[in-house]
Amino acid sequence: MEFHTKSSEETIELGEKIGAALKPGDILAFYGELGSGKTTMIKGIALGLGVKEEDIVKSPSFIMVNEYKGQSPIFHIDLYRVKNLGEVLSIGFDDYLYGNGVCLIEWAEKAENELPQNTIKVELTTLSFQERKITISGLTGF
């Protein structure tokens, strides 16, 4: 599936719709350059999964994992600062992947070989200052 958004608000709205279609155990891997809208999309997904506005997602770049309470646990993992796979595994990465929550992984290419085959892939491409192309593969029921 391919979508185009023309503002961060539209990216959040699309994320909300995607979030409403997710279920515990779903894993989403996010790809895109710095500033492409990965965290913005995740904010919308979290809203769609029932996270309250005041608890809304911020990039966890400095702490690697944030957990949010929605309809099910939401694990927002940011691998931007990770230097090697050992760092990824040291946080209990598999526990998040195979746990009872929804797992949202930024910079997923850093752990590509650890991701299950049924991972939903979300690629964000910057087309202009505000416009994004969002390509999603593996999402069913949407």
PDB file of C-alpha atoms in Angstrom:
ATOM      1  CA  MET A   1       0.000   0.000   0.000  1.00  0.00           C
ATOM      2  CA  GLU A   2       1.209   3.480  -0.748  1.00  0.00           C
ATOM      3  CA  PHE A   3      -0.006   6.739   0.764  1.00  0.00           C
ATOM      4  CA  HIS A   4       0.943  10.394   0.352  1.00  0.00           C
ATOM      5  CA  THR A   5       0.579  12.873   3.196  1.00  0.00           C
ATOM      6  CA  LYS A   6       0.973  16.631   2.849  1.00  0.00           C
ATOM      7  CA  SER A   7       1.490  17.572   6.497  1.00  0.00           C
ATOM      8  CA  SER A   8       2.478  16.105   9.835  1.00  0.00           C
ATOM      9  CA  GLU A   9      -1.217  16.238  10.790  1.00  0.00           C
ATOM     10  CA  GLU A  10      -2.099  14.002   7.826  1.00  0.00           C
ATOM     11  CA  THR A  11       0.721  11.624   8.779  1.00  0.00           C
ATOM     12  CA  ILE A  12      -0.670  11.435  12.329  1.00  0.00           C
ATOM     13  CA  GLU A  13      -4.200  10.814  10.983  1.00  0.00           C
ATOM     14  CA  LEU A  14      -2.946   7.963   8.792  1.00  0.00           C
ATOM     15  CA  GLY A  15      -1.094   6.563  11.800  1.00  0.00           C
ATOM     16  CA  GLU A  16      -4.295   6.644  13.866  1.00  0.00           C
ATOM     17  CA  LYS A  17      -6.116   4.596  11.230  1.00  0.00           C
ATOM     18  CA  ILE A  18      -3.274   2.079  11.117  1.00  0.00           C
ATOM     19  CA  GLY A  19      -3.157   1.900  14.917  1.00  0.00           C
ATOM     20  CA  ALA A  20      -6.863   1.083  15.060  1.00  0.00           C
ATOM     21  CA  ALA A  21      -6.207  -1.954  12.815  1.00  0.00           C
ATOM     22  CA  LEU A  22      -3.352  -3.377  14.920  1.00  0.00           C
ATOM     23  CA  LYS A  23      -3.530  -6.112  17.534  1.00  0.00           C
ATOM     24  CA  PRO A  24      -1.235  -7.377  20.294  1.00  0.00           C
ATOM     25  CA  GLY A  25       1.747  -9.191  18.817  1.00  0.00           C
ATOM     26  CA  ASP A  26       1.997  -6.959  15.742  1.00  0.00           C
ATOM     27  CA  ILE A  27       5.472  -5.683  14.921  1.00  0.00           C
ATOM     28  CA  LEU A  28       6.060  -2.639  12.726  1.00  0.00           C
ATOM     29  CA  ALA A  29       9.506  -1.820  11.362  1.00  0.00           C
ATOM     30  CA  PHE A  30      10.036   1.805  10.311  1.00  0.00           C
ATOM     31  CA  TYR A  31      12.531   2.867   7.661  1.00  0.00           C
ATOM     32  CA  GLY A  32      13.414   6.338   6.443  1.00  0.00           C
ATOM     33  CA  GLU A  33      15.973   9.082   6.682  1.00  0.00           C
ATOM     34  CA  LEU A  34      16.337  11.302   9.727  1.00  0.00           C
ATOM     35  CA  GLY A  35      13.377  13.693   9.757  1.00  0.00           C
ATOM     36  CA  SER A  36      11.239  11.603   7.397  1.00  0.00           C
ATOM     37  CA  GLY A  37       8.346  11.339   9.878  1.00  0.00           C
ATOM     38  CA  LYS A  38       8.858   7.986  11.604  1.00  0.00           C
ATOM     39  CA  THR A  39       8.174   9.359  15.096  1.00  0.00           C
ATOM     40  CA  THR A  40       5.238  11.423  13.787  1.00  0.00           C
ATOM     41  CA  MET A  41       3.674   8.308  12.256  1.00  0.00           C
ATOM     42  CA  ILE A  42       4.256   6.387  15.497  1.00  0.00           C
ATOM     43  CA  LYS A  43       2.530   9.180  17.431  1.00  0.00           C
ATOM     44  CA  GLY A  44      -0.578   8.643  15.290  1.00  0.00           C
ATOM     45  CA  ILE A  45      -0.396   4.862  15.675  1.00  0.00           C
ATOM     46  CA  ALA A  46      -0.189   5.262  19.453  1.00  0.00           C
ATOM     47  CA  LEU A  47      -3.294   7.487  19.402  1.00  0.00           C
ATOM     48  CA  GLY A  48      -5.088   4.858  17.318  1.00  0.00           C
ATOM     49  CA  LEU A  49      -4.132   2.251  19.924  1.00  0.00           C
ATOM     50  CA  GLY A  50      -5.656   4.293  22.736  1.00  0.00           C
ATOM     51  CA  VAL A  51      -2.678   6.178  24.178  1.00  0.00           C
ATOM     52  CA  LYS A  52      -3.894   9.411  25.783  1.00  0.00           C
ATOM     53  CA  GLU A  53      -2.802  12.683  24.186  1.00  0.00           C
ATOM     54  CA  GLU A  54      -0.920  13.776  27.323  1.00  0.00           C
ATOM     55  CA  ASP A  55       1.102  10.536  27.288  1.00  0.00           C
ATOM     56  CA  ILE A  56       1.901  10.875  23.629  1.00  0.00           C
ATOM     57  CA  VAL A  57       5.008   9.540  21.992  1.00  0.00           C
ATOM     58  CA  LYS A  58       8.289  11.373  21.832  1.00  0.00           C
ATOM     59  CA  SER A  59      11.349   9.963  20.140  1.00  0.00           C
ATOM     60  CA  PRO A  60      13.113   7.641  22.590  1.00  0.00           C
ATOM     61  CA  SER A  61      16.494   8.180  20.890  1.00  0.00           C
ATOM     62  CA  PHE A  62      18.288   8.626  24.183  1.00  0.00           C
ATOM     63  CA  ILE A  63      16.712   5.722  26.081  1.00  0.00           C
ATOM     64  CA  MET A  64      16.107   3.203  23.270  1.00  0.00           C
ATOM     65  CA  VAL A  65      12.709   1.904  24.527  1.00  0.00           C
ATOM     66  CA  ASN A  66       9.576   3.694  25.709  1.00  0.00           C
ATOM     67  CA  GLU A  67       6.511   1.764  26.827  1.00  0.00           C
ATOM     68  CA  TYR A  68       3.046   3.276  26.512  1.00  0.00           C
ATOM     69  CA  LYS A  69      -0.251   2.080  27.914  1.00  0.00           C
ATOM     70  CA  GLY A  70      -2.975   1.776  25.314  1.00  0.00           C
ATOM     71  CA  GLN A  71      -5.434  -1.002  24.545  1.00  0.00           C
ATOM     72  CA  SER A  72      -2.376  -3.237  24.872  1.00  0.00           C
ATOM     73  CA  PRO A  73       1.213  -2.394  25.784  1.00  0.00           C
ATOM     74  CA  ILE A  74       3.036  -0.425  23.100  1.00  0.00           C
ATOM     75  CA  PHE A  75       6.812  -0.704  22.850  1.00  0.00           C
ATOM     76  CA  HIS A  76       8.443   2.141  20.914  1.00  0.00           C
ATOM     77  CA  ILE A  77      12.022   1.129  20.170  1.00  0.00           C
ATOM     78  CA  ASP A  78      14.478   3.556  18.569  1.00  0.00           C
ATOM     79  CA  LEU A  79      17.683   1.954  17.297  1.00  0.00           C
ATOM     80  CA  TYR A  80      19.201   5.184  15.921  1.00  0.00           C
ATOM     81  CA  ARG A  81      22.134   5.254  18.354  1.00  0.00           C
ATOM     82  CA  VAL A  82      22.793   1.496  18.271  1.00  0.00           C
ATOM     83  CA  LYS A  83      26.256   0.584  17.017  1.00  0.00           C
ATOM     84  CA  ASN A  84      25.931  -3.207  16.826  1.00  0.00           C
ATOM     85  CA  LEU A  85      23.467  -6.069  17.147  1.00  0.00           C
ATOM     86  CA  GLY A  86      24.787  -6.942  20.609  1.00  0.00           C
ATOM     87  CA  GLU A  87      23.410  -3.636  21.918  1.00  0.00           C
ATOM     88  CA  VAL A  88      20.007  -4.452  20.436  1.00  0.00           C
ATOM     89  CA  LEU A  89      19.930  -7.913  21.982  1.00  0.00           C
ATOM     90  CA  SER A  90      21.103  -6.596  25.380  1.00  0.00           C
ATOM     91  CA  ILE A  91      17.823  -4.705  25.898  1.00  0.00           C
ATOM     92  CA  GLY A  92      15.819  -7.930  25.663  1.00  0.00           C
ATOM     93  CA  PHE A  93      14.805  -7.227  22.069  1.00  0.00           C
ATOM     94  CA  ASP A  94      13.293 -10.694  21.598  1.00  0.00           C
ATOM     95  CA  ASP A  95      11.115 -10.206  24.683  1.00  0.00           C
ATOM     96  CA  TYR A  96       9.575  -7.132  23.062  1.00  0.00           C
ATOM     97  CA  LEU A  97       9.185  -8.823  19.671  1.00  0.00           C
ATOM     98  CA  TYR A  98       7.454 -11.887  21.052  1.00  0.00           C
ATOM     99  CA  GLY A  99       5.631 -10.226  23.948  1.00  0.00           C
ATOM    100  CA  ASN A 100       1.978  -9.319  24.330  1.00  0.00           C
ATOM    101  CA  GLY A 101       2.181  -5.777  22.996  1.00  0.00           C
ATOM    102  CA  VAL A 102       2.514  -3.874  19.753  1.00  0.00           C
ATOM    103  CA  CYS A 103       6.159  -3.278  18.852  1.00  0.00           C
ATOM    104  CA  LEU A 104       7.098  -0.141  16.864  1.00  0.00           C
ATOM    105  CA  ILE A 105      10.760  -0.079  15.784  1.00  0.00           C
ATOM    106  CA  GLU A 106      12.516   2.972  14.332  1.00  0.00           C
ATOM    107  CA  TRP A 107      15.739   2.422  12.357  1.00  0.00           C
ATOM    108  CA  ALA A 108      14.736  -1.236  12.039  1.00  0.00           C
ATOM    109  CA  GLU A 109      17.444  -1.930   9.471  1.00  0.00           C
ATOM    110  CA  LYS A 110      19.876  -2.144  12.390  1.00  0.00           C
ATOM    111  CA  ALA A 111      18.132  -5.330  13.571  1.00  0.00           C
ATOM    112  CA  GLU A 112      16.779  -6.591  10.240  1.00  0.00           C
ATOM    113  CA  ASN A 113      17.952 -10.177  10.718  1.00  0.00           C
ATOM    114  CA  GLU A 114      16.210 -10.436  14.101  1.00  0.00           C
ATOM    115  CA  LEU A 115      12.776  -9.399  12.833  1.00  0.00           C
ATOM    116  CA  PRO A 116      10.162 -12.117  12.290  1.00  0.00           C
ATOM    117  CA  GLN A 117       8.932 -12.783   8.781  1.00  0.00           C
ATOM    118  CA  ASN A 118       5.467 -11.359   9.557  1.00  0.00           C
ATOM    119  CA  THR A 119       6.847  -7.914  10.465  1.00  0.00           C
ATOM    120  CA  ILE A 120       4.878  -5.037   8.930  1.00  0.00           C
ATOM    121  CA  LYS A 121       7.280  -2.740   7.082  1.00  0.00           C
ATOM    122  CA  VAL A 122       6.682   1.010   6.891  1.00  0.00           C
ATOM    123  CA  GLU A 123       8.957   3.097   4.683  1.00  0.00           C
ATOM    124  CA  LEU A 124       8.741   6.882   4.804  1.00  0.00           C
ATOM    125  CA  THR A 125      10.217   8.970   2.008  1.00  0.00           C
ATOM    126  CA  THR A 126      10.518  12.759   2.129  1.00  0.00           C
ATOM    127  CA  LEU A 127       9.111  14.325  -1.045  1.00  0.00           C
ATOM    128  CA  SER A 128       9.180  17.958   0.143  1.00  0.00           C
ATOM    129  CA  PHE A 129       9.364  19.867   3.422  1.00  0.00           C
ATOM    130  CA  GLN A 130       5.910  18.578   4.457  1.00  0.00           C
ATOM    131  CA  GLU A 131       4.985  15.874   1.924  1.00  0.00           C
ATOM    132  CA  ARG A 132       5.754  12.209   2.568  1.00  0.00           C
ATOM    133  CA  LYS A 133       5.334   8.997   0.621  1.00  0.00           C
ATOM    134  CA  ILE A 134       4.505   6.147   2.998  1.00  0.00           C
ATOM    135  CA  THR A 135       4.788   2.588   1.731  1.00  0.00           C
ATOM    136  CA  ILE A 136       3.408  -0.200   3.926  1.00  0.00           C
ATOM    137  CA  SER A 137       3.828  -3.914   3.311  1.00  0.00           C
ATOM    138  CA  GLY A 138       2.470  -6.828   5.303  1.00  0.00           C
ATOM    139  CA  LEU A 139      -0.469  -5.019   6.927  1.00  0.00           C
ATOM    140  CA  THR A 140      -3.728  -6.962   6.728  1.00  0.00           C
ATOM    141  CA  GLY A 141      -7.210  -5.913   7.774  1.00  0.00           C
ATOM    142  CA  PHE A 142      -6.660  -2.266   6.890  1.00  0.00           C
TER     143      PHE A 142
END
